[in-house]
């Protein structure tokens, strides 16, 4: 959340004239890593205020909050910044054993949108990005940086990346954007 030190503050990669691709820093959000027994997923969803997905790669979005299941007992939770304290308090009252870690200081978001979004991402991701279902996500590698990739819509992806790698990922997206604009 350290907005004053956001590595992408004010940066955008303008889309080409046909608006096939737009890349910009995502609005800051509260971010949490949740680890717990999947049998307690309903209680965790009640504490978060949004149901949690029950399959790896599943994404649930409701009321400005998002939950992505990354592993059998691991979720990433995103919410508006102002709701962070309330989420922490709700999980503190949860009777189920769990680990909720605020990772808002660690990561930043990048939005990649437009009909060429998957093409731009494919430049540094080794799997078929086009095959990702809308409303899904995964942890993967972008060049050499670990990211969480979320497909929010057919032509809109969100990258969550550690702030220390944000400039590297941004630079690769900028290069891919130039190549797409030039038709190479």
Coordinates of N, CA, C and O in Angstrom, one line a residue:
X1 N 0.8 -1.2 0.0 CA 0.0 0.0 0.0 C 0.9 1.2 0.0 O 0.4 2.2 -0.4
X2 N 2.0 1.3 0.3 CA 2.9 2.4 0.4 C 2.8 3.3 -0.9 O 3.8 3.3 -1.7
X3 N 1.7 3.9 -1.1 CA 1.5 4.6 -2.4 C 2.6 5.7 -2.7 O 2.9 5.8 -3.8
X4 N 3.1 6.3 -1.7 CA 4.1 7.4 -2.0 C 5.4 6.7 -2.6 O 6.1 7.4 -3.3
X5 N 5.6 5.5 -2.4 CA 6.8 4.8 -2.9 C 6.4 3.8 -4.0 O 7.2 2.9 -4.4
X6 N 5.2 4.0 -4.6 CA 4.8 3.1 -5.6 C 5.7 3.2 -6.9 O 5.8 4.3 -7.4
X7 N 6.3 2.1 -7.3 CA 7.3 2.2 -8.4 C 6.6 2.5 -9.7 O 7.3 2.9 -10.7
X8 N 5.3 2.4 -9.9 CA 4.7 2.7 -11.2 C 3.8 3.9 -11.1 O 3.0 4.2 -12.0
X9 N 3.9 4.7 -10.0 CA 3.1 5.9 -9.8 C 3.1 6.8 -11.0 O 4.2 7.2 -11.5
X10 N 1.9 7.0 -11.6 CA 1.8 7.9 -12.7 C 2.2 7.3 -14.1 O 2.1 8.0 -15.1
X11 N 2.6 6.1 -14.1 CA 3.0 5.5 -15.4 C 1.9 4.9 -16.1 O 1.0 4.3 -15.6
X12 N 1.8 5.1 -17.4 CA 0.9 4.4 -18.3 C 1.7 4.1 -19.6 O 2.6 4.8 -19.9
X13 N 1.2 3.1 -20.3 CA 1.8 2.8 -21.6 C 0.6 3.0 -22.5 O -0.4 2.2 -22.5
X14 N 0.6 4.1 -23.3 CA -0.5 4.5 -24.1 C -0.8 3.4 -25.1 O 0.1 2.8 -25.7
X15 N -2.1 3.2 -25.3 CA -2.5 2.2 -26.3 C -2.2 2.7 -27.7 O -2.0 3.9 -28.0
X16 N -2.2 1.8 -28.7 CA -2.0 2.2 -30.1 C -3.3 2.9 -30.6 O -4.3 3.0 -29.9
X17 N -3.2 3.4 -31.8 CA -4.3 4.2 -32.3 C -5.6 3.4 -32.4 O -6.7 3.9 -32.3
X18 N -5.5 2.1 -32.6 CA -6.7 1.3 -32.7 C -7.2 0.8 -31.3 O -8.1 0.0 -31.2
X19 N -6.5 1.3 -30.2 CA -6.8 0.9 -28.8 C -6.8 -0.6 -28.6 O -7.6 -1.1 -27.9
X20 N -5.9 -1.3 -29.3 CA -5.8 -2.7 -29.1 C -5.1 -3.1 -27.8 O -5.3 -4.2 -27.4
X21 N -4.4 -2.2 -27.2 CA -3.7 -2.5 -26.0 C -3.5 -1.3 -25.1 O -3.1 -0.2 -25.5
X22 N -3.8 -1.5 -23.8 CA -3.6 -0.4 -22.8 C -3.0 -1.1 -21.6 O -3.5 -2.1 -21.1
X23 N -2.0 -0.5 -21.1 CA -1.3 -1.0 -19.9 C -1.1 0.2 -18.9 O -0.7 1.2 -19.3
X24 N -1.6 -0.1 -17.7 CA -1.5 1.0 -16.7 C -1.4 0.4 -15.3 O -1.7 -0.8 -15.1
X25 N -0.9 1.2 -14.4 CA -0.8 0.8 -13.0 C -2.2 0.7 -12.4 O -3.1 1.5 -12.7
X26 N -2.5 -0.4 -11.7 CA -3.8 -0.6 -11.1 C -3.9 0.3 -9.9 O -3.0 0.6 -9.2
X27 N -5.2 0.6 -9.6 CA -5.4 1.3 -8.3 C -5.0 0.5 -7.2 O -5.1 -0.7 -7.2
X28 N -4.4 1.1 -6.1 CA -4.0 0.4 -5.0 C -5.1 -0.3 -4.3 O -6.2 0.3 -4.2
X29 N -4.9 -1.5 -3.7 CA -5.9 -2.2 -3.0 C -5.2 -2.8 -1.7 O -4.0 -2.9 -1.6
X30 N -6.1 -3.3 -0.8 CA -5.6 -4.0 0.3 C -5.4 -5.5 -0.2 O -6.2 -6.0 -1.0
X31 N -4.2 -6.1 0.2 CA -3.9 -7.4 -0.3 C -3.5 -8.3 0.9 O -2.8 -7.9 1.8
X32 N -4.1 -9.5 0.9 CA -3.8 -10.4 2.0 C -3.5 -11.8 1.4 O -4.1 -12.2 0.4
X33 N -2.6 -12.5 2.0 CA -2.4 -13.9 1.8 C -3.1 -14.7 2.9 O -2.8 -14.5 4.1
X34 N -4.0 -15.6 2.5 CA -4.7 -16.4 3.5 C -4.3 -17.9 3.4 O -4.4 -18.4 2.3
X35 N -3.9 -18.5 4.5 CA -3.6 -19.9 4.5 C -4.5 -20.6 5.5 O -4.5 -20.1 6.7
X36 N -5.2 -21.6 5.2 CA -6.1 -22.3 6.1 C -6.6 -23.6 5.6 O -6.5 -23.8 4.4
X37 N -7.2 -24.4 6.4 CA -7.8 -25.7 6.0 C -8.9 -25.4 5.1 O -9.8 -24.6 5.4
X38 N -9.0 -26.0 3.9 CA -10.1 -25.8 3.0 C -11.4 -26.1 3.5 O -12.5 -25.6 3.1
X39 N -11.5 -27.0 4.6 CA -12.8 -27.3 5.2 C -13.4 -26.1 5.9 O -14.6 -26.1 6.1
X40 N -12.6 -25.1 6.1 CA -13.2 -23.9 6.8 C -13.4 -22.7 5.8 O -13.5 -21.6 6.3
X41 N -13.5 -23.1 4.6 CA -13.6 -22.0 3.6 C -14.9 -21.2 3.7 O -14.9 -20.0 3.5
X42 N -16.0 -21.7 4.2 CA -17.2 -21.0 4.4 C -17.0 -20.0 5.5 O -17.5 -18.8 5.4
X43 N -16.4 -20.3 6.6 CA -16.2 -19.4 7.7 C -15.3 -18.3 7.3 O -15.5 -17.1 7.6
X44 N -14.2 -18.6 6.5 CA -13.3 -17.6 6.0 C -14.0 -16.6 5.0 O -13.8 -15.4 5.1
X45 N -14.9 -17.2 4.2 CA -15.7 -16.3 3.3 C -16.6 -15.4 4.1 O -16.7 -14.2 3.7
X46 N -17.2 -15.8 5.2 CA -18.0 -15.0 6.0 C -17.2 -13.9 6.6 O -17.6 -12.7 6.7
X47 N -16.0 -14.2 7.1 CA -15.1 -13.2 7.7 C -14.6 -12.2 6.6 O -14.5 -11.0 6.9
X48 N -14.4 -12.6 5.4 CA -13.9 -11.7 4.3 C -15.1 -10.9 3.7 O -14.9 -9.8 3.2
X49 N -16.3 -11.4 3.9 CA -17.4 -10.7 3.3 C -17.7 -11.0 1.9 O -18.6 -10.4 1.3
X50 N -17.0 -12.0 1.4 CA -17.2 -12.5 0.0 C -16.9 -14.0 0.0 O -15.9 -14.4 0.6
X51 N -17.7 -14.9 -0.6 CA -17.4 -16.3 -0.6 C -16.0 -16.5 -1.2 O -15.6 -15.8 -2.1
X52 N -15.3 -17.5 -0.7 CA -14.0 -17.9 -1.3 C -14.2 -19.0 -2.3 O -15.0 -19.9 -2.1
X53 N -13.4 -19.0 -3.4 CA -13.5 -20.1 -4.4 C -13.1 -21.4 -3.7 O -12.3 -21.4 -2.8
X54 N -13.5 -22.5 -4.3 CA -13.2 -23.8 -3.8 C -12.5 -24.7 -4.7 O -12.4 -25.9 -4.6
X55 N -12.0 -24.1 -5.8 CA -11.1 -24.8 -6.7 C -9.9 -24.0 -7.0 O -9.9 -22.8 -7.1
X56 N -8.8 -24.7 -7.2 CA -7.5 -24.0 -7.5 C -7.7 -23.2 -8.8 O -8.1 -23.8 -9.8
X57 N -7.3 -22.0 -8.8 CA -7.4 -21.1 -10.0 C -8.8 -20.4 -10.0 O -9.0 -19.5 -10.8
X58 N -9.7 -20.7 -9.1 CA -11.0 -20.1 -9.1 C -10.9 -18.7 -8.5 O -10.1 -18.4 -7.6
X59 N -11.7 -17.8 -9.1 CA -11.8 -16.4 -8.7 C -13.2 -16.1 -8.3 O -14.2 -16.4 -9.1
X60 N -13.5 -15.4 -7.2 CA -14.8 -14.9 -6.8 C -14.6 -13.4 -6.6 O -13.7 -12.9 -5.9
X61 N -15.5 -12.6 -7.3 CA -15.5 -11.2 -7.1 C -16.9 -10.7 -6.7 O -17.9 -11.1 -7.4
X62 N -17.0 -9.9 -5.7 CA -18.2 -9.4 -5.2 C -18.0 -8.2 -4.3 O -17.1 -8.2 -3.5
X63 N -18.8 -7.1 -4.5 CA -18.7 -6.0 -3.6 C -17.4 -5.3 -3.6 O -17.0 -4.8 -2.5
X64 N -16.6 -5.3 -4.7 CA -15.3 -4.7 -4.7 C -14.2 -5.5 -4.1 O -13.1 -5.1 -4.0
X65 N -14.6 -6.7 -3.7 CA -13.6 -7.6 -3.1 C -13.3 -8.8 -4.1 O -14.3 -9.3 -4.8
X66 N -12.1 -9.4 -4.1 CA -11.8 -10.5 -4.9 C -11.0 -11.5 -4.1 O -10.2 -11.2 -3.3
X67 N -11.3 -12.8 -4.4 CA -10.6 -13.9 -3.7 C -10.2 -14.9 -4.8 O -11.0 -15.3 -5.6
X68 N -8.9 -15.2 -4.8 CA -8.4 -16.1 -5.8 C -7.7 -17.3 -5.0 O -6.9 -17.1 -4.2
X69 N -8.1 -18.5 -5.4 CA -7.5 -19.7 -4.8 C -6.2 -20.1 -5.6 O -6.3 -20.5 -6.7
X70 N -5.1 -20.0 -4.9 CA -3.8 -20.3 -5.6 C -3.4 -21.8 -5.3 O -2.6 -22.3 -6.1
X71 N -3.8 -22.4 -4.2 CA -3.4 -23.7 -3.9 C -4.5 -24.4 -3.1 O -5.5 -23.7 -2.8
X72 N -4.2 -25.6 -2.6 CA -5.3 -26.3 -1.9 C -5.7 -25.6 -0.6 O -6.8 -25.7 -0.1
X73 N -4.7 -24.9 0.0 CA -5.0 -24.2 1.3 C -4.5 -22.7 1.2 O -4.2 -22.1 2.2
X74 N -4.5 -22.1 0.0 CA -4.0 -20.8 -0.1 C -4.9 -19.9 -1.0 O -5.2 -20.3 -2.1
X75 N -5.1 -18.7 -0.5 CA -5.9 -17.7 -1.2 C -5.2 -16.4 -1.2 O -4.5 -16.0 -0.3
X76 N -5.4 -15.6 -2.3 CA -5.1 -14.1 -2.3 C -6.4 -13.4 -2.2 O -7.3 -13.6 -3.0
X77 N -6.4 -12.4 -1.3 CA -7.6 -11.6 -1.1 C -7.3 -10.2 -1.4 O -6.3 -9.6 -0.9
X78 N -8.2 -9.6 -2.2 CA -8.0 -8.2 -2.6 C -9.3 -7.4 -2.2 O -10.4 -7.9 -2.4
X79 N -9.1 -6.2 -1.7 CA -10.3 -5.4 -1.3 C -9.9 -3.9 -1.3 O -8.7 -3.6 -1.4
X80 N -10.9 -3.0 -1.3 CA -10.5 -1.6 -1.3 C -9.6 -1.3 0.0 O -9.8 -1.9 1.0
X81 N -8.7 -0.4 -0.2 CA -7.7 0.0 0.8 C -8.4 0.3 2.2 O -7.9 -0.2 3.2
X82 N -9.5 1.1 2.1 CA -10.1 1.5 3.3 C -10.8 0.4 4.1 O -11.2 0.6 5.3
X83 N -10.9 -0.8 3.6 CA -11.5 -2.0 4.2 C -10.5 -2.9 4.9 O -10.9 -3.9 5.5
X84 N -9.2 -2.6 4.8 CA -8.2 -3.4 5.3 C -8.3 -3.7 6.8 O -8.3 -4.9 7.2
X85 N -8.5 -2.7 7.7 CA -8.6 -2.9 9.1 C -9.8 -3.8 9.5 O -9.7 -4.6 10.3
X86 N -10.9 -3.6 8.8 CA -12.1 -4.4 9.1 C -11.9 -5.8 8.7 O -12.4 -6.7 9.5
X87 N -11.2 -6.1 7.7 CA -10.9 -7.5 7.3 C -10.0 -8.1 8.3 O -10.2 -9.3 8.8
X88 N -9.0 -7.4 8.8 CA -8.1 -8.0 9.8 C -8.9 -8.3 11.1 O -8.7 -9.3 11.7
X89 N -9.8 -7.4 11.5 CA -10.6 -7.6 12.7 C -11.5 -8.8 12.5 O -11.7 -9.6 13.5
X90 N -12.1 -8.9 11.4 CA -13.0 -10.0 11.1 C -12.3 -11.4 11.2 O -12.8 -12.3 11.8
X91 N -11.1 -11.4 10.7 CA -10.3 -12.7 10.7 C -9.7 -12.9 12.1 O -9.6 -14.1 12.5
X92 N -9.5 -11.9 12.9 CA -9.0 -12.0 14.3 C -10.1 -12.7 15.1 O -9.8 -13.5 16.1
X93 N -11.4 -12.5 14.8 CA -12.5 -13.1 15.5 C -12.8 -14.5 15.0 O -13.6 -15.2 15.7
X94 N -12.2 -14.9 13.9 CA -12.5 -16.2 13.3 C -11.9 -17.3 14.2 O -10.8 -17.3 14.7
X95 N -12.7 -18.3 14.5 CA -12.3 -19.4 15.5 C -11.5 -20.5 14.8 O -10.9 -21.3 15.5
X96 N -11.5 -20.5 13.5 CA -10.7 -21.5 12.7 C -9.2 -21.2 12.7 O -8.9 -20.0 12.5
X97 N -8.3 -22.1 12.8 CA -6.9 -21.9 12.7 C -6.6 -21.3 11.3 O -7.1 -21.9 10.3
X98 N -5.9 -20.3 11.2 CA -5.6 -19.7 9.9 C -4.3 -18.7 10.0 O -3.9 -18.4 11.1
X99 N -3.8 -18.4 8.9 CA -2.8 -17.3 8.8 C -3.2 -16.3 7.8 O -3.4 -16.6 6.6
X100 N -3.4 -15.1 8.2 CA -3.8 -14.0 7.3 C -2.6 -13.0 7.4 O -2.4 -12.4 8.5
X101 N -2.0 -12.8 6.3 CA -0.8 -11.9 6.2 C -1.1 -10.7 5.3 O -1.5 -10.9 4.1
X102 N -0.9 -9.5 5.7 CA -1.1 -8.3 4.9 C 0.1 -8.2 4.0 O 1.2 -8.1 4.4
X103 N -0.1 -8.3 2.7 CA 0.9 -8.2 1.7 C 0.8 -7.0 0.8 O 1.4 -6.9 -0.2
X104 N 0.0 -6.0 1.3 CA -0.2 -4.8 0.6 C 1.1 -4.0 0.3 O 1.2 -3.3 -0.6
X105 N 2.0 -4.1 1.3 CA 3.3 -3.3 1.1 C 4.2 -4.0 0.1 O 5.1 -3.4 -0.4
X106 N 4.0 -5.3 -0.2 CA 4.9 -6.1 -1.0 C 4.6 -6.0 -2.5 O 5.5 -6.1 -3.3
X107 N 3.3 -5.9 -2.8 CA 2.9 -6.0 -4.2 C 2.2 -4.8 -4.8 O 1.7 -4.0 -4.1
X108 N 2.3 -4.7 -6.1 CA 1.5 -3.7 -6.9 C 0.8 -4.4 -8.0 O 1.2 -5.5 -8.4
X109 N -0.2 -3.7 -8.5 CA -1.0 -4.3 -9.6 C -0.8 -3.6 -10.9 O -0.5 -2.4 -11.0
X110 N -0.8 -4.3 -12.0 CA -0.7 -3.8 -13.4 C -1.9 -4.3 -14.2 O -2.2 -5.5 -14.2
X111 N -2.6 -3.4 -14.8 CA -3.8 -3.8 -15.7 C -3.3 -3.8 -17.1 O -2.7 -2.9 -17.6
X112 N -3.6 -5.0 -17.8 CA -3.3 -5.1 -19.2 C -4.6 -5.4 -19.9 O -5.2 -6.4 -19.7
X113 N -5.0 -4.4 -20.8 CA -6.3 -4.5 -21.4 C -6.3 -4.3 -22.9 O -5.4 -3.7 -23.4
X114 N -7.3 -4.8 -23.6 CA -7.5 -4.7 -25.0 C -7.4 -6.0 -25.7 O -7.0 -7.0 -25.1
X115 N -7.7 -6.0 -27.0 CA -7.7 -7.2 -27.7 C -6.3 -7.8 -27.9 O -6.2 -9.0 -28.2
X116 N -5.3 -7.1 -27.7 CA -3.9 -7.6 -27.8 C -3.3 -7.9 -26.4 O -2.1 -8.1 -26.3
X117 N -4.1 -7.9 -25.4 CA -3.6 -8.1 -24.0 C -2.9 -9.4 -23.9 O -1.8 -9.5 -23.3
X118 N -3.6 -10.5 -24.3 CA -3.0 -11.8 -24.2 C -1.7 -11.9 -25.0 O -0.8 -12.6 -24.6
X119 N -1.6 -11.3 -26.2 CA -0.4 -11.3 -27.0 C 0.7 -10.6 -26.2 O 1.8 -11.1 -26.2
X120 N 0.5 -9.5 -25.6 CA 1.5 -8.8 -24.8 C 2.0 -9.7 -23.7 O 3.2 -9.8 -23.4
X121 N 1.1 -10.4 -23.0 CA 1.5 -11.2 -21.9 C 2.2 -12.4 -22.3 O 3.2 -12.9 -21.7
X122 N 1.8 -13.0 -23.5 CA 2.5 -14.2 -24.0 C 4.0 -13.9 -24.3 O 4.8 -14.9 -24.4
X123 N 4.3 -12.6 -24.5 CA 5.8 -12.3 -24.8 C 6.7 -12.7 -23.7 O 7.9 -12.9 -23.9
X124 N 6.2 -12.9 -22.4 CA 7.1 -13.3 -21.3 C 6.5 -14.4 -20.4 O 7.1 -14.6 -19.3
X125 N 5.4 -15.0 -20.8 CA 4.8 -16.0 -20.0 C 4.8 -17.3 -20.9 O 4.4 -17.3 -22.0
X126 N 5.2 -18.4 -20.3 CA 5.5 -19.6 -21.1 C 4.3 -20.5 -21.2 O 4.4 -21.7 -21.7
X127 N 3.1 -20.1 -20.9 CA 1.9 -21.0 -21.1 C 0.9 -20.2 -22.0 O 1.1 -19.0 -22.3
X128 N -0.1 -20.9 -22.5 CA -1.1 -20.4 -23.4 C -2.1 -19.5 -22.6 O -3.1 -19.9 -22.1
X129 N -1.8 -18.2 -22.6 CA -2.6 -17.2 -21.8 C -4.0 -17.2 -22.4 O -5.0 -17.0 -21.6
X130 N -4.1 -17.3 -23.7 CA -5.5 -17.3 -24.3 C -6.4 -18.4 -23.8 O -7.6 -18.2 -23.7
X131 N -5.8 -19.5 -23.3 CA -6.6 -20.6 -22.8 C -7.1 -20.4 -21.4 O -7.9 -21.2 -20.9
X132 N -6.6 -19.4 -20.7 CA -7.1 -19.1 -19.3 C -8.5 -18.7 -19.4 O -9.0 -17.9 -20.2
X133 N -9.3 -19.3 -18.5 CA -10.7 -19.0 -18.5 C -10.9 -17.6 -17.8 O -10.2 -17.2 -16.9
X134 N -11.9 -16.9 -18.3 CA -12.3 -15.6 -17.6 C -12.7 -16.0 -16.2 O -13.4 -17.0 -16.0
X135 N -12.3 -15.1 -15.3 CA -12.6 -15.4 -13.9 C -11.7 -16.5 -13.2 O -12.2 -17.2 -12.4
X136 N -10.5 -16.5 -13.7 CA -9.5 -17.5 -13.1 C -8.2 -16.8 -12.9 O -8.0 -15.6 -13.4
X137 N -7.3 -17.4 -12.2 CA -6.0 -16.9 -12.0 C -5.0 -17.9 -11.6 O -5.4 -19.1 -11.3
X138 N -3.7 -17.5 -11.6 CA -2.7 -18.5 -11.2 C -1.4 -17.7 -10.8 O -1.2 -16.6 -11.2
X139 N -0.6 -18.4 -10.1 CA 0.8 -17.9 -9.9 C 1.6 -18.4 -11.0 O 1.6 -19.6 -11.4
X140 N 2.4 -17.6 -11.6 CA 3.3 -18.0 -12.7 C 4.5 -17.1 -12.8 O 4.8 -16.3 -11.9
X141 N 5.3 -17.3 -13.8 CA 6.6 -16.5 -14.0 C 6.4 -15.6 -15.2 O 6.0 -16.1 -16.3
X142 N 6.7 -14.4 -15.1 CA 6.7 -13.4 -16.2 C 8.2 -13.1 -16.4 O 8.8 -12.4 -15.5
X143 N 8.8 -13.6 -17.4 CA 10.2 -13.6 -17.7 C 10.9 -14.3 -16.5 O 10.8 -15.5 -16.4
X144 N 11.4 -13.6 -15.5 CA 12.1 -14.2 -14.4 C 11.4 -13.8 -13.1 O 11.9 -14.1 -12.0
X145 N 10.3 -13.0 -13.2 CA 9.6 -12.5 -12.0 C 8.4 -13.3 -11.7 O 7.6 -13.6 -12.6
X146 N 8.2 -13.7 -10.4 CA 7.0 -14.4 -10.0 C 5.8 -13.4 -10.0 O 6.0 -12.3 -9.5
X147 N 4.7 -13.7 -10.6 CA 3.5 -12.9 -10.6 C 2.3 -13.7 -10.2 O 2.3 -15.0 -10.3
X148 N 1.2 -13.1 -9.9 CA -0.1 -13.7 -9.9 C -0.8 -13.0 -11.1 O -0.9 -11.8 -11.2
X149 N -1.3 -13.9 -12.0 CA -2.0 -13.4 -13.2 C -3.5 -13.7 -13.0 O -3.9 -14.9 -12.8
X150 N -4.4 -12.7 -13.2 CA -5.8 -12.9 -13.0 C -6.5 -12.4 -14.3 O -6.2 -11.3 -14.8
X151 N -7.3 -13.3 -14.9 CA -8.0 -12.9 -16.1 C -9.4 -12.5 -15.7 O -10.3 -13.3 -15.3
X152 N -9.6 -11.1 -15.6 CA -10.8 -10.5 -15.1 C -11.9 -10.6 -16.2 O -13.1 -10.6 -15.9
X153 N -11.6 -10.4 -17.4 CA -12.5 -10.4 -18.6 C -11.8 -10.9 -19.8 O -10.6 -11.2 -19.7
X154 N -12.5 -11.1 -20.9 CA -11.9 -11.6 -22.1 C -10.6 -10.9 -22.5 O -9.6 -11.5 -22.8
X155 N -10.7 -9.6 -22.4 CA -9.5 -8.8 -22.8 C -9.0 -7.9 -21.7 O -8.4 -6.8 -21.9
X156 N -9.1 -8.4 -20.5 CA -8.5 -7.6 -19.3 C -7.9 -8.6 -18.3 O -8.5 -9.5 -17.8
X157 N -6.6 -8.4 -18.1 CA -5.8 -9.1 -17.1 C -5.3 -8.2 -16.1 O -5.0 -7.1 -16.3
X158 N -5.1 -8.8 -14.9 CA -4.4 -8.1 -13.8 C -3.2 -8.9 -13.4 O -3.3 -10.1 -13.2
X159 N -2.1 -8.2 -13.3 CA -0.9 -8.8 -12.8 C -0.6 -8.2 -11.4 O -0.7 -7.0 -11.2
X160 N -0.4 -9.1 -10.4 CA 0.1 -8.7 -9.1 C 1.5 -9.1 -9.0 O 1.8 -10.3 -9.2
X161 N 2.4 -8.2 -8.8 CA 3.8 -8.5 -8.8 C 4.5 -7.8 -7.6 O 4.1 -6.7 -7.1
X162 N 5.5 -8.4 -7.1 CA 6.3 -7.8 -6.0 C 6.8 -6.5 -6.5 O 7.3 -6.3 -7.6
X163 N 6.7 -5.4 -5.6 CA 7.1 -4.1 -6.0 C 8.6 -4.1 -6.5 O 9.0 -3.3 -7.4
X164 N 9.5 -4.9 -6.0 CA 10.9 -4.9 -6.4 C 11.0 -5.4 -7.8 O 12.1 -5.1 -8.4
X165 N 10.0 -6.1 -8.4 CA 10.1 -6.6 -9.8 C 9.2 -5.8 -10.7 O 9.1 -6.0 -11.9
X166 N 8.5 -4.8 -10.2 CA 7.5 -4.1 -10.9 C 8.1 -3.4 -12.1 O 7.6 -3.4 -13.2
X167 N 9.2 -2.7 -11.9 CA 9.9 -2.0 -13.1 C 10.3 -2.9 -14.1 O 10.2 -2.6 -15.3
X168 N 10.8 -4.1 -13.8 CA 11.2 -5.1 -14.7 C 10.0 -5.6 -15.6 O 10.1 -5.6 -16.8
X169 N 8.9 -5.9 -14.9 CA 7.7 -6.4 -15.6 C 7.2 -5.3 -16.5 O 6.8 -5.5 -17.6
X170 N 7.2 -4.1 -16.0 CA 6.7 -2.9 -16.7 C 7.5 -2.7 -18.0 O 7.0 -2.4 -19.1
X171 N 8.8 -2.8 -17.9 CA 9.7 -2.6 -19.0 C 9.5 -3.6 -20.1 O 9.5 -3.3 -21.3
X172 N 9.2 -4.9 -19.7 CA 9.0 -5.9 -20.7 C 7.6 -5.7 -21.4 O 7.5 -5.9 -22.6
X173 N 6.6 -5.2 -20.6 CA 5.3 -4.9 -21.2 C 5.4 -3.7 -22.1 O 4.8 -3.7 -23.2
X174 N 6.2 -2.8 -21.8 CA 6.4 -1.6 -22.7 C 7.1 -2.0 -24.0 O 6.7 -1.6 -25.0
X175 N 8.1 -2.9 -23.9 CA 8.7 -3.4 -25.1 C 7.7 -4.2 -26.0 O 7.6 -4.0 -27.2
X176 N 6.9 -5.1 -25.3 CA 5.9 -5.8 -26.1 C 4.9 -4.9 -26.7 O 4.4 -5.1 -27.8
X177 N 4.5 -3.8 -26.0 CA 3.5 -2.9 -26.5 C 4.1 -2.2 -27.8 O 3.3 -2.0 -28.8
X178 N 5.3 -1.8 -27.8 CA 5.9 -1.2 -29.0 C 5.9 -2.2 -30.1 O 5.6 -1.8 -31.3
X179 N 6.3 -3.4 -29.9 CA 6.3 -4.4 -30.9 C 4.9 -4.7 -31.5 O 4.7 -4.8 -32.7
X180 N 3.9 -4.7 -30.7 CA 2.5 -4.9 -31.1 C 2.1 -3.7 -31.9 O 1.5 -3.9 -33.0
X181 N 2.4 -2.5 -31.5 CA 2.1 -1.3 -32.3 C 2.7 -1.3 -33.6 O 2.1 -0.8 -34.6
X182 N 3.9 -1.8 -33.7 CA 4.6 -1.9 -35.0 C 4.3 -3.1 -35.9 O 4.7 -3.2 -37.0
X183 N 3.5 -4.0 -35.3 CA 3.0 -5.1 -36.0 C 4.1 -6.2 -36.1 O 4.0 -7.0 -37.0
X184 N 5.0 -6.2 -35.2 CA 6.1 -7.3 -35.2 C 5.8 -8.4 -34.2 O 5.1 -8.3 -33.3

